[in-house]
Tab-separated table of C-alpha atoms and ligand atoms in Angstrom:
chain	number	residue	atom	x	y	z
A	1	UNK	CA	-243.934	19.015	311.503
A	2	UNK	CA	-245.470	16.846	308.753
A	3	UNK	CA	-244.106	17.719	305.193
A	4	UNK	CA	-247.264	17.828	303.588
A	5	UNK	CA	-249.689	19.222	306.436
A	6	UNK	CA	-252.829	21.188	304.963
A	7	UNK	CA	-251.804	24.861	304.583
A	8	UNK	CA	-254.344	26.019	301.684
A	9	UNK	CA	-254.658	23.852	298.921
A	10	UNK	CA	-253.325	25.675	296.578
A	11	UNK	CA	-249.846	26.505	298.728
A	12	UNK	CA	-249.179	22.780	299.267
A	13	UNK	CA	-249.069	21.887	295.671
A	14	UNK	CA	-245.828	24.616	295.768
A	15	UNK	CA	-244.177	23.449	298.359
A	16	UNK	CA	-240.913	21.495	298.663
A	17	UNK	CA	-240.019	19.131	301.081
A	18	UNK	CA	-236.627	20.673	301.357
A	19	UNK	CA	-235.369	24.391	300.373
A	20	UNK	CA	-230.996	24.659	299.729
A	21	UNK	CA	-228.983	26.670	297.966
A	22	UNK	CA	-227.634	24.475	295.672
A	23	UNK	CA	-227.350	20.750	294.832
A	24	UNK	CA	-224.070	20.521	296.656
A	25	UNK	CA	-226.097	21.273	300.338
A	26	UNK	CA	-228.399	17.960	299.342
A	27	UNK	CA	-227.448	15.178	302.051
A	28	UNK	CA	-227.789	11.948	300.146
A	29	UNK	CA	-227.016	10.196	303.183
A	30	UNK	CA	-230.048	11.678	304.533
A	31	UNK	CA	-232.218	11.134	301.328
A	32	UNK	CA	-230.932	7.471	301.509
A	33	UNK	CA	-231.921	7.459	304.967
A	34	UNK	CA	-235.694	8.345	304.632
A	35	UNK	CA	-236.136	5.937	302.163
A	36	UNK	CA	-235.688	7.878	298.779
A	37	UNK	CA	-234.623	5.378	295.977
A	38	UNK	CA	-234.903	7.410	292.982
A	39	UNK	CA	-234.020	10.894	292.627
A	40	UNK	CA	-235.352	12.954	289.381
A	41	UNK	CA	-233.857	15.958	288.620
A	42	UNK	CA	-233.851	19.042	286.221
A	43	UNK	CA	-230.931	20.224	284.372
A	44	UNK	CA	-230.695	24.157	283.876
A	45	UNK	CA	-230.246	25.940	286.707
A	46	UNK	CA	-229.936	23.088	288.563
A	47	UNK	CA	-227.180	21.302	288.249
A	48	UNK	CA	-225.494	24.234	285.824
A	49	UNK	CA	-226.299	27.346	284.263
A	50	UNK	CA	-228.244	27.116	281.406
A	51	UNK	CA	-225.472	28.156	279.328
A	52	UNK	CA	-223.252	25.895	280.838
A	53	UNK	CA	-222.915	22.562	278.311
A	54	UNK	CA	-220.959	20.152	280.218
A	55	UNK	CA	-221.290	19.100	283.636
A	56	UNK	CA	-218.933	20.631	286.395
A	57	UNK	CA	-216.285	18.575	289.032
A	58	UNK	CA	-219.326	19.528	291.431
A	59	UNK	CA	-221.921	17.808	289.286
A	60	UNK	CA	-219.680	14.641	288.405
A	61	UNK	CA	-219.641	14.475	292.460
A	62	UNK	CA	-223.262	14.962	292.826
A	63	UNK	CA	-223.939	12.205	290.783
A	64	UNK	CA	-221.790	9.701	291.580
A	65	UNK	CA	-222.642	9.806	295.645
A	66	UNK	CA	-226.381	9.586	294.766
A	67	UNK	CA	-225.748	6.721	292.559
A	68	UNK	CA	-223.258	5.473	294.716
A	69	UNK	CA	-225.537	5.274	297.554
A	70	UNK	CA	-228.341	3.176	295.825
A	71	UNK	CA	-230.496	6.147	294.565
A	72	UNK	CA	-231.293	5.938	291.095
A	73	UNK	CA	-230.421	8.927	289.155
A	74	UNK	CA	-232.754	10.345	286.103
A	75	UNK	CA	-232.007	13.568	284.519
A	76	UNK	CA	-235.541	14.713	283.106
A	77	UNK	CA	-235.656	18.617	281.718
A	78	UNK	CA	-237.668	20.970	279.436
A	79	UNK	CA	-234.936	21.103	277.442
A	80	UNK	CA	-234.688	19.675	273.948
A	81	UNK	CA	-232.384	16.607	273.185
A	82	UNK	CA	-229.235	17.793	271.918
A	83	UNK	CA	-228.820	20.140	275.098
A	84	UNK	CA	-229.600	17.473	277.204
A	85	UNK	CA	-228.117	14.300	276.158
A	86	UNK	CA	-224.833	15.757	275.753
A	87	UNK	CA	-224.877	16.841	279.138
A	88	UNK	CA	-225.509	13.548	280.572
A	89	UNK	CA	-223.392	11.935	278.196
A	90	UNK	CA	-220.496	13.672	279.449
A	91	UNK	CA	-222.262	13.245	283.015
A	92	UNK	CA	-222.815	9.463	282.814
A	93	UNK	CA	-225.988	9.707	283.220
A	94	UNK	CA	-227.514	6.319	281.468
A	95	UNK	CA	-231.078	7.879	281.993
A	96	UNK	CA	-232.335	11.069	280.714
A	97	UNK	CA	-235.360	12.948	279.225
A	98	UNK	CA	-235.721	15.807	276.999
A	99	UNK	CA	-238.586	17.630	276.361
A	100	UNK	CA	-240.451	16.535	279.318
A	101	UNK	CA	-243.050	19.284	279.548
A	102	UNK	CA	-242.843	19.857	283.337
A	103	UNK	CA	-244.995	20.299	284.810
A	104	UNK	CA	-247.467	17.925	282.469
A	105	UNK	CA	-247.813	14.894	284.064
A	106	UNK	CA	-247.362	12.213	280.736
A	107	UNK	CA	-243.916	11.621	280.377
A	108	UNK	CA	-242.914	11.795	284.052
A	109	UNK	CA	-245.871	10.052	284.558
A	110	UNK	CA	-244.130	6.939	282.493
A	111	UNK	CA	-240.942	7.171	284.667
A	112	UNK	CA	-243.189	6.919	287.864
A	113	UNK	CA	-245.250	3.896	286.317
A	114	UNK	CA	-242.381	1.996	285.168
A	115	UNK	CA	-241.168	1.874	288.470
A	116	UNK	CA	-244.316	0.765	289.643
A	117	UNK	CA	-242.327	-1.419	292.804
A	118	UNK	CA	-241.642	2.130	293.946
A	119	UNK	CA	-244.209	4.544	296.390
A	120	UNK	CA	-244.400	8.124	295.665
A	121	UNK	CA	-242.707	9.036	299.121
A	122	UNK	CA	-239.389	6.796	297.936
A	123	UNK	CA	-238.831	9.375	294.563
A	124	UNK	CA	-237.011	12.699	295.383
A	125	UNK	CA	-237.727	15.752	292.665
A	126	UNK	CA	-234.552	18.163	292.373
A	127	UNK	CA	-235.039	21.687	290.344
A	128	UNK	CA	-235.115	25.243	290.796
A	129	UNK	CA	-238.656	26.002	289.317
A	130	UNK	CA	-241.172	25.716	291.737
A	131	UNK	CA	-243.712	26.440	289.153
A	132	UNK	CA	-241.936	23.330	286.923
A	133	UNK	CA	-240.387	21.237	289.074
A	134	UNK	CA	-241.894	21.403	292.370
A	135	UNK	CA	-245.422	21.593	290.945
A	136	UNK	CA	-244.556	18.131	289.254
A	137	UNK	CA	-243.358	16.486	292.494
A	138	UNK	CA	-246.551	17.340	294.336
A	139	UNK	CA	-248.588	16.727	291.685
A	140	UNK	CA	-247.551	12.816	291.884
A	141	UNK	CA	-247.462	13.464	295.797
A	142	UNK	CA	-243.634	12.567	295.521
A	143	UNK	CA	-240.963	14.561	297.662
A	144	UNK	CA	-239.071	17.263	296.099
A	145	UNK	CA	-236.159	19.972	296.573
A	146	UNK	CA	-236.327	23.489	295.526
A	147	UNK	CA	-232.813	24.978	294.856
A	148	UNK	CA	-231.812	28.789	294.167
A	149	UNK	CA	-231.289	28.960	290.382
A	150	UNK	CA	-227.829	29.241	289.246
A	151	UNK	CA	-228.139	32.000	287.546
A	152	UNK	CA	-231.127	34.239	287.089
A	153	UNK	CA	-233.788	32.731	284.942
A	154	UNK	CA	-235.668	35.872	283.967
A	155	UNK	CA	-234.376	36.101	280.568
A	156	UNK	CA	-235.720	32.762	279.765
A	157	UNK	CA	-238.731	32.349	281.875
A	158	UNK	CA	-241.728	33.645	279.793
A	159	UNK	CA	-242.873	36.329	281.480
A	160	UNK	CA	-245.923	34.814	282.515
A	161	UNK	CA	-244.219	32.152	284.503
A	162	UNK	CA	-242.106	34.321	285.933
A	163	UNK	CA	-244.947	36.712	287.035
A	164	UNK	CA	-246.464	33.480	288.579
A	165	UNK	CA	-243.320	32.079	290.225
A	166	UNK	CA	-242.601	35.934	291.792
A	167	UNK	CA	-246.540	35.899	293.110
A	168	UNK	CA	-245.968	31.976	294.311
A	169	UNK	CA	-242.801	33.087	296.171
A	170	UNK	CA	-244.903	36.272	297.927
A	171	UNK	CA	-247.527	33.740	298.604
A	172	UNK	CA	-245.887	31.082	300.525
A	173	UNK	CA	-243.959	33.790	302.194
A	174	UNK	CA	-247.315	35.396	303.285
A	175	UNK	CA	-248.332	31.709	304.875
A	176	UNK	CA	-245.206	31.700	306.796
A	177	UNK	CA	-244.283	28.454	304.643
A	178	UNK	CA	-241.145	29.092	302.726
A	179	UNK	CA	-239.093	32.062	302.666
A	180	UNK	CA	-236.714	32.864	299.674
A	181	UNK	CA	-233.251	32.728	300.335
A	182	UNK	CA	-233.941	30.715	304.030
A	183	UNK	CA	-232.657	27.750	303.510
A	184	UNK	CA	-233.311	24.518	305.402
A	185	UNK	CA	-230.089	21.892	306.100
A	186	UNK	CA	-231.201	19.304	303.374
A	187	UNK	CA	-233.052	17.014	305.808
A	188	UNK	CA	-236.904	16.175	304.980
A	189	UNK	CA	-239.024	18.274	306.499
A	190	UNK	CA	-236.143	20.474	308.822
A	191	UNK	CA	-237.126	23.298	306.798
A	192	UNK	CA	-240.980	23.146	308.133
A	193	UNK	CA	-239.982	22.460	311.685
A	194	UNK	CA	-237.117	25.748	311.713
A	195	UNK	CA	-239.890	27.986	310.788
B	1	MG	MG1	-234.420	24.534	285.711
């Protein structure tokens, strides 16, 4: 099945190319394979709770077989600066952004252009909002993953977003396009074609 067939307008600019767990099921091989070359991904929730300051032996891992295998890493959150240049300072990560005001398109709209050699299907979003980070992805027709958050984000979610990410959830449930907690095997597209 194509990843971004025509299922209501609205309902394709929420949906991921690829549904997991977490961050540990993504198969870089496989991302490598389709052609991704850059790989932008959110922080809380993500890669660790929010409350979590320091990356994990699980992130460390993450990061080095994405960057091992040629995929540029960028770590590009909400979050403001302290929170998140700590975290990829103790990461490794050499490129990050704070503040980043997913899912606004200006600042991740400067990543994108300054890798201008790159086309949108070779740059790989990673979060857990779908309202944030997936939103972003398709909004720059780029390829994204939608993970489970960590931990529940319902404490910090305004409740508006979280009203709207619930509804989005229902939604693409109701279109037979994605259903919470039925995860695909970290292959573009696989999660389309099980369904
Ligand atoms: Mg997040």
């Amino acid at each position: 099945m194509i990843i971004n067939e025509k299922k209501g307008l609205l309902s394709n600019f929420f949906k991921p190319s690829i549904y997991v767990r977490t961050f540990k099921d993504i198969n870089v091989n496989r991302l490598k394979n389709h052609g991704i070359k850059l790989m932008i991904c959110d922080l809380d929730n993500t890669l660790v709770p929010h409350y979590t300051k320091f990356p994990n032996k699980d992130v460390h891992e993450f990061i080095n077989k994405v960057q091992n295998s040629g995929i540029e890493f960028v770590l590009m959150s909400n979050n403001i600066k302290k929170r998140v240049s700590i975290f990829a300072k103790k990461a490794g990560i050499t490129k990050f952004i704070w503040n980043a005001q997913k899912p606004f398109k200006t600042k991740v709209k400067k990543i994108i252009e300054s890798r201008n050699e790159l086309e949108s299907s070779e740059i790989i979003f990673v979060g857990d909002q779908i309202i944030m980070d997936i939103l972003i992805a398709n909004r720059f027709k780029c390829e994204s993953i939608l993970v489970q958050p960590l931990v529940s984000t319902d404490y910090k979610m305004s409740s508006f977003n979280l009203f709207l990410e619930n509804r989005i959830y229902k939604n693409l449930e109701k279109k037979n396009i994605l259903k919470k907690g039925n995860f695909s095997k970290g292959k573009i597209g696989e999660y389309f074609e099980l369904l």
